[in-house]
Coordinates of C-alpha atoms and ligand atoms in Angstrom, one line a residue:
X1491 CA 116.5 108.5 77.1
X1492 CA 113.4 108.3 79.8
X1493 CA 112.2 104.7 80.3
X1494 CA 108.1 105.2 81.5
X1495 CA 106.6 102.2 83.5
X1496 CA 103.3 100.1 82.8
X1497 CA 101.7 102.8 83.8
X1498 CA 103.3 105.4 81.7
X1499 CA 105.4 106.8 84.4
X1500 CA 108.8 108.2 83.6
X1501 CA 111.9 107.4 85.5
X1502 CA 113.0 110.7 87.3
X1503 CA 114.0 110.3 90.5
X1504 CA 116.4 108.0 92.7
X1505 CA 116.3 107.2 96.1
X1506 CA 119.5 105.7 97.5
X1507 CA 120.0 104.2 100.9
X1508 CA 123.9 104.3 101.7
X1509 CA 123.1 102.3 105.1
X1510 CA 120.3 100.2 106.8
X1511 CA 122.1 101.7 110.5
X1512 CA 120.8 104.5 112.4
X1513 CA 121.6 106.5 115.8
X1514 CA 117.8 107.0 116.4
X1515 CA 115.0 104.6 117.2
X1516 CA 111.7 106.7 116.0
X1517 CA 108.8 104.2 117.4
X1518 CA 107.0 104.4 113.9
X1519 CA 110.6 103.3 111.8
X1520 CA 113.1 101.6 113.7
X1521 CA 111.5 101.0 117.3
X1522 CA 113.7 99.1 120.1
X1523 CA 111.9 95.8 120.8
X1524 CA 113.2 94.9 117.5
X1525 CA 116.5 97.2 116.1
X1526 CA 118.1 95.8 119.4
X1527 CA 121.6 94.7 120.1
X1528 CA 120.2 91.0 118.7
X1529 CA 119.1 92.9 115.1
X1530 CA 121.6 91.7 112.3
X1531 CA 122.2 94.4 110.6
X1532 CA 123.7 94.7 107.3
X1533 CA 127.9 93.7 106.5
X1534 CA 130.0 96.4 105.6
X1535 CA 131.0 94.0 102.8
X1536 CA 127.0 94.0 101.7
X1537 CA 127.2 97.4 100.9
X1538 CA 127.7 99.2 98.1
X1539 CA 130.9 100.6 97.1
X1540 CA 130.9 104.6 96.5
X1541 CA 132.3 103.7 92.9
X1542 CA 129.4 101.0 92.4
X1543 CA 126.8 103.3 93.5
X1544 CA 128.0 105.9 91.6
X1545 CA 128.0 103.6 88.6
X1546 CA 124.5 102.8 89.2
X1547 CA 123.7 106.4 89.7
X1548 CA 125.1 107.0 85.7
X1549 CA 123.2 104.0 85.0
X1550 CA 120.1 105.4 86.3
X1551 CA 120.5 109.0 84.3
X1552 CA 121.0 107.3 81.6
X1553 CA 117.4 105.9 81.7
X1554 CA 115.8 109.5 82.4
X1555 CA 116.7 110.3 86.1
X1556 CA 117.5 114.0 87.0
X1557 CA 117.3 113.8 91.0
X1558 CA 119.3 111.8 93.4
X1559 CA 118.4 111.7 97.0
X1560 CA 120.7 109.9 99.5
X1561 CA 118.8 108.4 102.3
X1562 CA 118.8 105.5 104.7
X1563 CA 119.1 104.2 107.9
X1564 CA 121.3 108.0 108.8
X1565 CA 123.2 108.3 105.5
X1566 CA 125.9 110.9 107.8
X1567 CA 126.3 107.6 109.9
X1568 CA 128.1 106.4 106.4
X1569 CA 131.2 107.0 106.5
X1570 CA 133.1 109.5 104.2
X1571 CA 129.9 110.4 102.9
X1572 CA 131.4 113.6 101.4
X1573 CA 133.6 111.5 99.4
X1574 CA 130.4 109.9 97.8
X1575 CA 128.5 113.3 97.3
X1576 CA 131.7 114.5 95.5
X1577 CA 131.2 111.8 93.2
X1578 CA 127.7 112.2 92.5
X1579 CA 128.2 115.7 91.9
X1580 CA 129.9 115.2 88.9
X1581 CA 127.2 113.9 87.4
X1582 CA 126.2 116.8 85.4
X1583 CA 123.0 118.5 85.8
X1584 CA 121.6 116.3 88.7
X1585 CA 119.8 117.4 91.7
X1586 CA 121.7 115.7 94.6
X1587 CA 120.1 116.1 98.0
X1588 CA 120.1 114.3 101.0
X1589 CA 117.6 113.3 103.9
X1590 CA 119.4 113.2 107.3
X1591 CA 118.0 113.5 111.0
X1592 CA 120.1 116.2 111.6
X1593 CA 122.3 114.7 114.3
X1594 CA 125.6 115.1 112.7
X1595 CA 124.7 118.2 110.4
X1596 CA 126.7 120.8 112.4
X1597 CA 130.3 118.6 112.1
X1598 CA 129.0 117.5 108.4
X1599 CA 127.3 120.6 106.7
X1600 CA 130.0 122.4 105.2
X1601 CA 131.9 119.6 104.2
X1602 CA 128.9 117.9 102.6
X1603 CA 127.9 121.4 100.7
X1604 CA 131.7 121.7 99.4
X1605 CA 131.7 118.5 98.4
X1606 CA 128.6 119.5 95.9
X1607 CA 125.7 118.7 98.2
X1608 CA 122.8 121.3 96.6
X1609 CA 119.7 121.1 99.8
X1610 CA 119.2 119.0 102.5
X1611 CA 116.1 117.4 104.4
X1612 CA 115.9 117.4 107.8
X1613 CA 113.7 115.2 109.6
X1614 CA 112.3 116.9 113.1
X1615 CA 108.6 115.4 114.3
X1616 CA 108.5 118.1 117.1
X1617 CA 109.7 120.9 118.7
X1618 CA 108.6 119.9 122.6
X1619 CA 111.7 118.5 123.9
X1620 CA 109.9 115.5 125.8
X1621 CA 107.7 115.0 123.0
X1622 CA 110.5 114.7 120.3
X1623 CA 112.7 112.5 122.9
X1624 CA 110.2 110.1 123.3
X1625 CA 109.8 109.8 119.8
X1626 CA 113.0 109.1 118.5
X1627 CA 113.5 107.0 121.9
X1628 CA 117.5 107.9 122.3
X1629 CA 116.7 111.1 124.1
X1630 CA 118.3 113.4 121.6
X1631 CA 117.2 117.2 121.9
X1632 CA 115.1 119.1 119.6
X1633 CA 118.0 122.0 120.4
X1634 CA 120.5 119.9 118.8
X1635 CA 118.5 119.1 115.6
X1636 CA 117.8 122.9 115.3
X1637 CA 121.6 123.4 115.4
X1638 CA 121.5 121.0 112.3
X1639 CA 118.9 123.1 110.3
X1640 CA 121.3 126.4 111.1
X1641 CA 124.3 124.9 110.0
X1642 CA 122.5 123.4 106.6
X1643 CA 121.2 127.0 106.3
X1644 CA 124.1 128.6 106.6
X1645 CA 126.2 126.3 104.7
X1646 CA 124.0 126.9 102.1
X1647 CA 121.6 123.7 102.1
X1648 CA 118.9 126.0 100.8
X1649 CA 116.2 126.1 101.4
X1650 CA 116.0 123.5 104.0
X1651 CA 113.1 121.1 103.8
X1652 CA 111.8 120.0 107.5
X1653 CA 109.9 117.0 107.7
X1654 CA 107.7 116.0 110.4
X1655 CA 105.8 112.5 110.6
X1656 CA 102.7 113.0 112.3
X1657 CA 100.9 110.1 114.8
X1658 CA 97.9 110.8 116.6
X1659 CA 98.3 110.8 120.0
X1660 CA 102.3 110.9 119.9
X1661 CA 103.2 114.0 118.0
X1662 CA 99.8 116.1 116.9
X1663 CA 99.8 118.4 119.3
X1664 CA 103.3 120.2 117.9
X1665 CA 101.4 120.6 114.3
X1666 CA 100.6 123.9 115.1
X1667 CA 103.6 124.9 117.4
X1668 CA 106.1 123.6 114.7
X1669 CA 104.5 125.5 112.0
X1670 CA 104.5 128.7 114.1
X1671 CA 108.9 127.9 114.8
X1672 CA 109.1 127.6 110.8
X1673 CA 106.6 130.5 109.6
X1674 CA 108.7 132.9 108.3
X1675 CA 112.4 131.3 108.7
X1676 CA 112.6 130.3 105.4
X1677 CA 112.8 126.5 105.8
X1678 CA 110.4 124.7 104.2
X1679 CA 108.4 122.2 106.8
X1680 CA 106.2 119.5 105.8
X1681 CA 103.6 117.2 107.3
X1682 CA 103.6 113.4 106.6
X1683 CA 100.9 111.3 107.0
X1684 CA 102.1 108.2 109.5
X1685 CA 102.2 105.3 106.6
X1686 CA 102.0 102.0 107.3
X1687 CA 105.6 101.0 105.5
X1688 CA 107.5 98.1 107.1
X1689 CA 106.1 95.6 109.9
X1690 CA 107.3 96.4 112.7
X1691 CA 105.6 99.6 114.0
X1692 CA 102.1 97.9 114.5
X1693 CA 100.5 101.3 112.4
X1694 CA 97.0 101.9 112.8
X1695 CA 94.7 103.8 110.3
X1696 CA 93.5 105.8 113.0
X1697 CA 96.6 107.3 114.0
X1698 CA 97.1 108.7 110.8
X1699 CA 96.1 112.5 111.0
X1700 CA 94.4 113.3 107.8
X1701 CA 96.6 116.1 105.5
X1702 CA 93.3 118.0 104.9
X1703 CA 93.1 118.4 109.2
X1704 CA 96.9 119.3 109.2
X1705 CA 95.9 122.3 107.0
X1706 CA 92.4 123.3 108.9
X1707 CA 94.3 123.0 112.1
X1708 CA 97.2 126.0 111.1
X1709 CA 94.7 127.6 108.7
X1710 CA 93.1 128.5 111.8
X1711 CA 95.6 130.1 113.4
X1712 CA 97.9 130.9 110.3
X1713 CA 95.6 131.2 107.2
X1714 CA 96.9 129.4 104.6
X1715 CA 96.1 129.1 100.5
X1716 CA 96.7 126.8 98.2
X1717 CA 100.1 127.3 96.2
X1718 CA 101.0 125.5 92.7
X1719 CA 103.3 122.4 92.6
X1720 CA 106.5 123.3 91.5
X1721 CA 106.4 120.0 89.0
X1722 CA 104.0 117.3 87.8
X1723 CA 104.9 114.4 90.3
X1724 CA 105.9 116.5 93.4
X1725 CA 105.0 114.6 96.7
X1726 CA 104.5 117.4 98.6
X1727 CA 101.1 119.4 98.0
X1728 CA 102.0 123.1 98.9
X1729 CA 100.4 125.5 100.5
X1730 CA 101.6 129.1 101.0
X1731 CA 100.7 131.6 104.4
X1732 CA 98.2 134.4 103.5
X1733 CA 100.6 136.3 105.6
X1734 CA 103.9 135.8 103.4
X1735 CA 105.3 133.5 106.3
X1736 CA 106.4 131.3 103.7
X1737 CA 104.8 127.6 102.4
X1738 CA 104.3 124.5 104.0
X1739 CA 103.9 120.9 102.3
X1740 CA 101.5 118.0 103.3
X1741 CA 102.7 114.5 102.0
X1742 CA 99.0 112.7 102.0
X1743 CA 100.4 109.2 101.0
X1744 CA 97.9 107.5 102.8
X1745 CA 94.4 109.9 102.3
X1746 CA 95.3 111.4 98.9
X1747 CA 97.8 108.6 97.6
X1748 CA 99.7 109.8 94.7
X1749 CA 100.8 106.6 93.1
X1750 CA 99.6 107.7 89.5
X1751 CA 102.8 110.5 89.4
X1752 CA 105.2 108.6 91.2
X1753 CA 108.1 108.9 89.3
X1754 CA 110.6 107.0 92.0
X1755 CA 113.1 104.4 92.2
X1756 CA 115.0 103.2 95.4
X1757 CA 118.0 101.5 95.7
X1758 CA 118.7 99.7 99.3
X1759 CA 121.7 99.3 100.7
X1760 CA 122.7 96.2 99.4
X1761 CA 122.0 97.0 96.2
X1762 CA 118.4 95.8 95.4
X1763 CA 116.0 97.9 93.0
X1764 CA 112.7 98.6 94.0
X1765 CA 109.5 100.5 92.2
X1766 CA 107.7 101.0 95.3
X1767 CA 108.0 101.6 99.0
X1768 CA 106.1 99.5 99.5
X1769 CA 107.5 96.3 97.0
X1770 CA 108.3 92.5 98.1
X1771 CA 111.3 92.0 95.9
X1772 CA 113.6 94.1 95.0
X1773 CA 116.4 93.5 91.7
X1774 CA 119.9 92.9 92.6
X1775 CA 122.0 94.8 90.9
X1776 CA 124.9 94.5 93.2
X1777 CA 125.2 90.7 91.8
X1778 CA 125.1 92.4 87.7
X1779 CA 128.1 94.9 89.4
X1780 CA 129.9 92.7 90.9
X1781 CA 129.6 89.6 87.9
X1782 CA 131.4 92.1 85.5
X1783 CA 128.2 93.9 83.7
X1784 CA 129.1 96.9 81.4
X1785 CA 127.1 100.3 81.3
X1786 CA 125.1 99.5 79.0
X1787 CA 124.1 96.4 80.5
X1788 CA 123.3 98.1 83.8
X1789 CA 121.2 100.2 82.2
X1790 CA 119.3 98.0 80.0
X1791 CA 118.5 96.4 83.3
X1792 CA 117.0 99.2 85.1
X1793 CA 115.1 100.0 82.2
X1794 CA 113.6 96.5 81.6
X1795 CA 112.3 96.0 85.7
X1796 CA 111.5 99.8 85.4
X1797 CA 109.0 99.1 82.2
X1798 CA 107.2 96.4 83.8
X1799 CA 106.7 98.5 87.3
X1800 CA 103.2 98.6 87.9
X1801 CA 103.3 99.3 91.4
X1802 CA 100.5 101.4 92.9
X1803 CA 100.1 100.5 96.6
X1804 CA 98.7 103.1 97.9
X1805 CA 95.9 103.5 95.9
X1806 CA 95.1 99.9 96.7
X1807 CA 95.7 99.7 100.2
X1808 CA 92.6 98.3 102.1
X1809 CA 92.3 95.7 105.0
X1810 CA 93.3 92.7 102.5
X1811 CA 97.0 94.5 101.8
X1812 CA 97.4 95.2 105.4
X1813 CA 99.1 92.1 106.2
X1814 CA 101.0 91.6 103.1
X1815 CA 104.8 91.3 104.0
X1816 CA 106.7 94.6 103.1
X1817 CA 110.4 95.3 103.6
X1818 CA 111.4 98.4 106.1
X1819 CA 111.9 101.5 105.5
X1820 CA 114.8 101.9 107.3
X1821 CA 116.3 98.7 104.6
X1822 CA 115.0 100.2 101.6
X1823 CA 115.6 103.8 102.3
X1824 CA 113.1 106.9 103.3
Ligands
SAM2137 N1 117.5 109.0 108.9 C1 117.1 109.9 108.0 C2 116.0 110.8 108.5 O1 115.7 110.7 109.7 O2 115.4 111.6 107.8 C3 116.6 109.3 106.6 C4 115.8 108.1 106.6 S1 114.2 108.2 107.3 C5 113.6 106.5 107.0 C6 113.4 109.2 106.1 C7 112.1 109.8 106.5 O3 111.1 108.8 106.5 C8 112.0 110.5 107.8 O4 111.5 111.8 107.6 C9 111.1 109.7 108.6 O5 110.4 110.4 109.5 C10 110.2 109.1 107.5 N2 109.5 107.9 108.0 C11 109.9 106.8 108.6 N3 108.9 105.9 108.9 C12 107.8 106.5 108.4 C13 106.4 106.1 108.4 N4 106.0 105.0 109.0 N5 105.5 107.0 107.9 C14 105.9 108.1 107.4 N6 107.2 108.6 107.3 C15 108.1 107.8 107.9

């Protein structure tokens, strides 16, 4: 049965982060000065088992969810991944995807798509090589992500979603030269509005490239139109090349905010439930797994913190909530 919030949003979808690691160190999510050698990151001992996060996952269908998307930190940096996704995937009828930055897709595609995996998202925030090194600050080279989106192609990832974070003054220059590499290849690449999720990466409002300028800026070299969502609740607006190149997405969190469909639920790594990207406290449902709780217990609890959840930050967010403490998106999964 679907549990709706205070708001009278239903539970549909499931964020899960499998780690709080990862083998980049994008400035805007994980930058350097502070996810150094000093950072404590999580135990292995902290995380979730694949057979409690599996029984969350149950847990969570049971209260209306119909889409599972494994995140993190680098969920391929997990390791035995598959042997999770193989689980998952006998859920039945659940959309299990997975949002990686690509690093480790060429070893890990075919596995991951035998194992049950259905699409995959691909984060990529340029395709100039100096551009896209210093942003993910490890040096690691566009060519090698583009090997990832081939071999989640051709594995049968399909079709693969590219996503691209966009800061002014870092990346906006390769809007218009990444939308001209994915016209027409059948990936699906998306703009995202720079958000200001976590504390560490000092965001400022005016780095954030509107979505409506992201559109004007290809529409004027690649005329674009307006396409229908695919589903009420769907982050990504669409719009589709007059040309038949294909679609593109924008993800306006910050200038269109979309709180009022936001059907999603996030589990970190440790096993805390959140409502929002943006929350203070999350629900520990590692301590209800690992005191004993049945089923039905874990689900009653998701669908009691779910039917308070009134969370709608971005639609609030102003100078007063800039300086709120928020958790980081690298913790609570992206
Ligand atoms: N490591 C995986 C990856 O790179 O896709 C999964 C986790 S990552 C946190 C998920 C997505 O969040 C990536 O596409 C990343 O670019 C995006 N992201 C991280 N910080 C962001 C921010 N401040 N604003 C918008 N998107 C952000």
């Amino acid at each position: 049965m679907t549990v709706h919030d205070a708001l009278d949003r239903p539970l549909r979808d499931l964020r899960i982060s499998v780690t709080d690691r990862c083998n980049f160190r994008c400035v805007y999510c994980m930058p350097k000065a502070v996810f150094d050698r000093d950072h404590s990151f999580l135990d292995r001992k902290e995380l979730l088992t694949f057979e409690e996060i599996t029984r969350l996952a149950r847990a969570f269908v049971a209260n209306g969810v119909e889409k599972i998307r494994l995140t993190g930190g680098e969920p391929l940096l997990r390791r035995d991944i598959e042997r999770l996704v193989a689980m998952l995937s006998e859920i039945p009828g659940l959309d299990l995807t997975l949002t990686t930055n690509g690093a480790l897709l060429p070893q890990k595609a075919q596995a991951l798509r035998a194992a049950g995996l259905l699409r995959v998202t691909v984060s990529l925030d340029s395709n100039d090589d100096a551009v896209f090194r210093a942003m993910n600050d490890v040096d690691f080279p566009v060519e090698r992500v583009l090997e990832g989106i081939e071999a989640a192609a051709a594995a049968g990832l399909t079709p693969v979603k590219v996503n691209m974070v966009v800061k002014r003054g870092a990346n906006d220059a390769s809007i218009v030269p990444m939308a001209r590499l994915f016209h027409g290849s059948g990936h699906i690449l998306r703009f995202i509005e720079y958000m200001d999720v976590g504390a560490t990466n000092g965001w400022r409002l005016d780095e954030v490239v509107p979505a409506a300028e992201i559109v004007q800026r290809i529409s004027r070299e690649l005329p674009l139109e307006p396409a229908d969502p695919n589903y009420r609740g769907e982050v990504a607006r669409r719009w589709r090349y007059r040309d038949g190149g294909g679609e593109i997405g924008v993800i306006a969190s910050v200038t269109q905010a979309f709180c009022q469909d936001c059907t999603r639920a996030r589990i970190s790594a440790e096993g805390k439930l959140y409502g929002c990207l943006f929350a203070r406290r999350g629900s520990d449902l590692r301590a209800l797994l690992r005191r004993g709780a049945s089923d039905a217990e874990l689900a009653a609890t998701i669908a009691a913190v779910w039917r308070v959840r009134a969370d709608r930050y971005s639609e609030i967010r102003s100078s007063g909530t800039a300086d709120l403490p928020r958790i980081e998106m690298s913790y609570i999964g992206g």
